[in-house]
Coordinates of C-alpha atoms in Angstrom, one line a residue:
M1 CA 0.0 0.0 0.0
N2 CA 1.7 3.2 -1.2
D3 CA 1.5 6.4 0.9
Y4 CA -1.7 8.4 0.6
L5 CA -3.8 11.0 2.4
I6 CA -7.6 11.3 2.6
K7 CA -9.7 14.4 3.0
A8 CA -13.0 13.9 4.7
T9 CA -15.9 15.6 6.5
A10 CA -18.1 14.2 9.3
F11 CA -21.3 15.1 11.1
D12 CA -22.8 17.0 8.2
G13 CA -19.7 19.1 7.6
A14 CA -19.3 20.2 11.3
I15 CA -15.9 18.4 11.3
R16 CA -13.2 18.5 8.7
A17 CA -10.7 15.6 8.8
Y18 CA -7.4 14.5 7.2
A19 CA -5.6 11.2 7.7
I20 CA -2.4 9.9 6.2
K21 CA -0.1 6.9 5.8
S22 CA 3.4 8.3 5.3
T23 CA 5.7 5.3 6.0
D24 CA 7.5 5.3 2.6
T25 CA 7.8 9.1 2.6
V26 CA 9.4 9.2 6.0
E27 CA 11.6 6.2 5.1
E28 CA 12.8 8.1 2.0
A29 CA 13.7 11.1 4.2
R30 CA 15.5 8.8 6.7
R31 CA 17.5 7.1 3.9
R32 CA 18.5 10.4 2.3
H33 CA 19.5 12.1 5.6
D34 CA 20.7 9.0 7.5
T35 CA 18.7 9.9 10.6
W36 CA 19.0 8.0 13.8
A37 CA 15.8 6.8 15.6
T38 CA 14.9 9.9 17.7
A39 CA 15.8 12.3 14.9
S40 CA 13.7 10.1 12.5
A41 CA 10.7 10.5 14.7
A42 CA 11.1 14.3 15.0
L43 CA 11.6 14.7 11.3
G44 CA 8.9 12.1 10.4
R45 CA 6.2 13.7 12.5
T46 CA 7.0 17.1 11.1
L47 CA 6.9 15.9 7.5
T48 CA 3.7 14.0 8.1
I49 CA 1.8 17.0 9.5
T50 CA 3.3 19.3 6.9
I51 CA 1.9 17.2 4.1
M52 CA -1.6 17.4 5.7
L53 CA -1.3 21.2 6.0
G54 CA -0.2 21.3 2.3
A55 CA -3.3 19.3 1.4
M56 CA -5.4 22.2 2.8
L57 CA -3.9 24.5 0.1
K58 CA -5.1 24.9 -3.5
G59 CA -3.5 24.9 -7.0
N60 CA 0.1 25.9 -6.9
D61 CA 0.1 27.2 -3.4
K62 CA 2.9 25.9 -1.1
L63 CA 4.1 26.3 2.5
T64 CA 7.2 26.0 4.6
V65 CA 7.3 24.8 8.2
K66 CA 10.2 25.6 10.5
L67 CA 10.4 23.9 13.9
E68 CA 13.2 25.8 15.4
G69 CA 14.0 24.4 18.9
N70 CA 17.2 24.6 21.0
G71 CA 17.5 20.8 21.3
P72 CA 20.3 18.8 19.9
V73 CA 18.5 18.0 16.5
G74 CA 18.5 21.7 15.7
P75 CA 16.0 23.3 13.3
I76 CA 13.7 21.1 11.2
I77 CA 12.5 22.5 7.9
A78 CA 9.8 21.0 5.7
D79 CA 8.1 22.3 2.5
A80 CA 4.8 20.9 1.0
N81 CA 2.3 21.8 -1.7
A82 CA -1.3 21.0 -2.5
K83 CA -0.3 18.0 -4.7
G84 CA 0.9 15.7 -1.8
E85 CA 4.6 16.4 -2.3
V86 CA 6.9 17.1 0.7
R87 CA 10.6 17.6 1.3
G88 CA 12.5 18.4 4.4
Y89 CA 15.6 18.0 6.5
I90 CA 16.8 18.0 10.1
T91 CA 19.9 20.0 11.0
N92 CA 21.6 17.2 13.1
P93 CA 20.4 13.8 11.9
H94 CA 22.6 11.7 14.2
V95 CA 20.6 12.2 17.5
D96 CA 19.2 9.3 19.5
F97 CA 18.4 8.8 23.2
E98 CA 17.2 6.2 25.6
L99 CA 13.3 5.9 25.5
N100 CA 11.5 8.4 27.7
D101 CA 9.5 7.4 30.9
K102 CA 6.5 6.4 28.7
G103 CA 8.7 4.0 26.8
K104 CA 8.6 6.2 23.7
L105 CA 11.3 8.0 21.5
D106 CA 12.2 11.2 23.4
V107 CA 11.3 13.7 20.7
A108 CA 10.6 16.5 23.1
R109 CA 14.2 16.3 24.4
A110 CA 15.6 16.2 20.9
V111 CA 13.6 19.3 19.7
G112 CA 13.8 21.5 22.9
Q113 CA 12.2 24.9 23.3
G114 CA 11.8 27.6 20.6
S115 CA 9.3 28.5 17.9
L116 CA 7.2 26.9 15.2
S117 CA 6.4 28.9 12.2
V118 CA 4.4 28.3 9.0
V119 CA 4.9 30.4 5.9
K120 CA 2.3 30.1 3.2
D121 CA 3.1 31.2 -0.3
L122 CA -0.4 31.7 -1.8
G123 CA 0.8 33.5 -5.0
L124 CA 0.0 36.9 -3.5
K125 CA 2.5 39.8 -3.0
Q126 CA 3.1 38.9 0.6
N127 CA 3.3 35.5 2.2
F128 CA 1.2 34.6 5.2
T129 CA 3.3 33.8 8.2
G130 CA 2.1 32.4 11.5
Q131 CA 4.4 31.8 14.5
V132 CA 3.9 30.2 17.9
P133 CA 6.2 29.1 20.7
I134 CA 7.0 25.4 20.9
V135 CA 4.7 24.2 23.7
S136 CA 5.9 20.6 24.2
G137 CA 8.4 19.6 21.5
E138 CA 6.4 16.5 20.9
V139 CA 5.5 18.1 17.5
S140 CA 1.7 17.0 17.3
E141 CA 0.8 19.2 20.3
D142 CA 2.9 22.1 18.9
F143 CA 0.9 22.0 15.6
T144 CA -2.4 21.7 17.6
Y145 CA -1.4 24.9 19.4
Y146 CA -0.4 26.6 16.1
L147 CA -3.7 25.8 14.4
A148 CA -5.8 27.0 17.4
N149 CA -3.8 30.2 17.9
S150 CA -2.5 31.3 14.5
E151 CA -5.3 30.0 12.2
Q152 CA -8.1 30.2 14.8
V153 CA -9.2 26.7 14.0
P154 CA -9.7 24.4 17.0
S155 CA -7.9 21.2 15.9
A156 CA -6.6 17.9 17.1
V157 CA -3.3 16.8 15.5
G158 CA -1.7 13.4 15.9
A159 CA 1.4 12.0 14.2
G160 CA 3.6 9.0 15.0
V161 CA 6.6 7.2 13.7
L162 CA 7.7 3.7 14.6
V163 CA 11.4 2.8 14.0
N164 CA 12.7 -0.7 13.4
P165 CA 15.8 -1.9 15.3
D166 CA 17.9 -1.4 12.1
H167 CA 16.7 2.3 12.1
T168 CA 14.4 1.9 9.0
I169 CA 10.8 3.2 9.4
L170 CA 8.2 0.5 10.3
A171 CA 5.2 2.8 10.2
A172 CA 4.4 6.5 10.0
G173 CA 1.2 8.5 9.7
G174 CA -1.1 11.0 11.3
F175 CA -4.4 12.8 11.4
I176 CA -5.8 16.3 11.8
I177 CA -9.4 16.8 13.0
Q178 CA -10.8 20.3 12.8
V179 CA -14.0 21.7 14.3
M180 CA -15.9 24.0 12.1
P181 CA -18.1 26.9 13.4
G182 CA -21.4 25.7 14.7
A183 CA -20.3 22.2 15.6
D184 CA -22.4 20.9 18.4
D185 CA -20.9 20.3 21.9
Q186 CA -22.0 16.7 22.0
V187 CA -20.1 16.0 18.7
I188 CA -17.0 17.7 20.1
S189 CA -17.0 15.8 23.4
H190 CA -17.5 12.5 21.5
I191 CA -14.4 13.2 19.4
E192 CA -12.3 14.3 22.4
E193 CA -13.2 11.0 24.1
S194 CA -12.3 9.0 20.9
I195 CA -8.9 10.8 20.6
S196 CA -8.0 10.2 24.2
N197 CA -8.8 6.5 23.9
I198 CA -7.3 5.7 20.5
P199 CA -4.1 3.7 20.4
P200 CA -1.0 5.5 18.9
I201 CA -1.5 6.2 15.2
S202 CA 1.8 4.5 14.2
S203 CA 0.7 1.3 16.0
L204 CA -2.7 1.3 14.1
L205 CA -0.8 1.7 10.8
R206 CA 1.6 -1.1 11.8
D207 CA -1.3 -3.3 12.5
G208 CA -2.7 -2.7 8.9
N209 CA -5.3 0.0 9.5
T210 CA -5.8 2.4 6.6
P211 CA -6.3 6.2 6.9
E212 CA -10.0 5.6 6.3
Q213 CA -10.2 3.1 9.2
I214 CA -8.3 5.5 11.5
L215 CA -10.8 8.3 10.8
E216 CA -13.7 5.8 11.5
K217 CA -12.1 5.0 14.8
L218 CA -11.8 8.7 15.6
L219 CA -15.2 9.9 14.3
G220 CA -17.4 6.8 14.5
E221 CA -18.3 4.3 11.8
G222 CA -20.7 5.6 9.2
N223 CA -20.0 9.2 10.2
V224 CA -17.1 9.8 7.8
K225 CA -17.7 11.2 4.3
I226 CA -14.5 10.8 2.1
L227 CA -14.0 13.8 -0.3
E228 CA -10.7 13.0 -1.9
E229 CA -7.7 10.6 -1.8
L230 CA -4.3 12.1 -2.6
P231 CA -1.1 10.1 -3.2
V232 CA 1.8 11.5 -1.2
Q233 CA 5.6 11.3 -1.6
F234 CA 9.0 12.8 -0.7
Q235 CA 9.7 15.0 -3.7
C236 CA 12.5 17.6 -4.1
H237 CA 12.6 20.2 -6.7
C238 CA 16.4 20.7 -6.8
S239 CA 18.3 20.3 -10.1
K240 CA 21.8 20.9 -11.4
E241 CA 20.5 23.9 -13.3
R242 CA 19.2 25.5 -10.1
L243 CA 22.6 25.0 -8.4
E244 CA 24.4 26.4 -11.4
Q245 CA 22.4 29.6 -11.0
A246 CA 23.4 29.7 -7.3
I247 CA 27.1 29.2 -8.2
K248 CA 26.8 31.9 -10.9
S249 CA 25.4 34.3 -8.3
L250 CA 28.6 33.9 -6.2
G251 CA 30.6 35.8 -8.8
N252 CA 33.7 35.0 -10.9
E253 CA 36.1 35.6 -8.0
E254 CA 34.5 32.8 -5.8
I255 CA 34.3 30.5 -8.9
D256 CA 38.0 31.0 -9.6
K257 CA 38.7 30.0 -5.9
M258 CA 36.7 26.8 -6.4
I259 CA 38.8 26.0 -9.5
E260 CA 42.2 26.8 -8.0
E261 CA 41.6 25.4 -4.5
D262 CA 39.3 22.5 -5.0
N263 CA 39.8 21.7 -8.7
G264 CA 36.0 21.6 -9.1
A265 CA 33.0 21.8 -6.7
E266 CA 30.4 19.6 -5.1
A267 CA 27.0 21.2 -4.1
T268 CA 24.6 19.3 -2.0
C269 CA 20.9 20.1 -1.7
H270 CA 19.9 20.6 2.0
F271 CA 16.4 19.2 1.5
C272 CA 17.2 15.9 -0.2
N273 CA 20.9 15.5 0.3
E274 CA 21.5 14.9 -3.4
A275 CA 25.1 15.8 -4.4
Y276 CA 25.9 17.5 -7.7
Q277 CA 29.4 17.5 -9.1
F278 CA 30.9 20.5 -11.1
S279 CA 34.1 19.9 -13.0
V280 CA 36.7 22.7 -13.7
E281 CA 35.1 22.9 -17.2
D282 CA 31.6 23.2 -15.8
L283 CA 32.8 26.0 -13.5
E284 CA 34.6 27.9 -16.3
Q285 CA 31.3 28.0 -18.2
L286 CA 29.5 29.5 -15.3
K287 CA 31.7 32.5 -15.1
I288 CA 30.2 35.7 -16.4
D289 CA 32.1 37.4 -19.2

């Protein structure tokens, strides 16, 4: 089963809901960045939620999430669009700790305190930016706080990543449940109860539950109306041409230095860790006459 996301409503439109299986996407990020278990969970949760926020956009709109904590993993950056594509990186991928007192990966310790910001590029003159403090470092709670405070939408956000003993990703996924204006209190308390009693999302995915089944567990069987299914994947937009432009912009003097000191250049994309080689001949051609 490839990764995908579903958009749904429930209780006659009073609830808007998203659920995602992101195991392969998070595994691709882990493979590219060589993340250790705790770092994989921090990056994986961030990517998973960022894809769902991206799915709320339209057309060519895109957004960038920055989780900038003072913990050992450093800042986590992720980009997503409305097409189910995401890319992202974690500053220090080689972070892993003993499990926390709940027997889980200690993501809060890895992330630390700081800020969470979301920048939306909606094709307008100015981008929309929302920023909140990191409230727990567990990532899901931080996005719950962001949506309630910055976007004024009461939401419940859940995301989980299970890591195999060999560091590969066993299961990853998440959900966002949003309460629309006029939702009745009974519906809200029913959902709150479901969320507090549901097993961890990553365990549900590991046991073979689909995003549809996860929403039914959260919202009650027969209440969920699926609107759309969207395939999701780790997708970077870097290319040798883009990096050539970046090297050109450094100017001839810097390019000469690369030729003389390093006999060429290697440029690596932050987001996907893809390395591009530039020979002396390549660099000579990038100089501006």
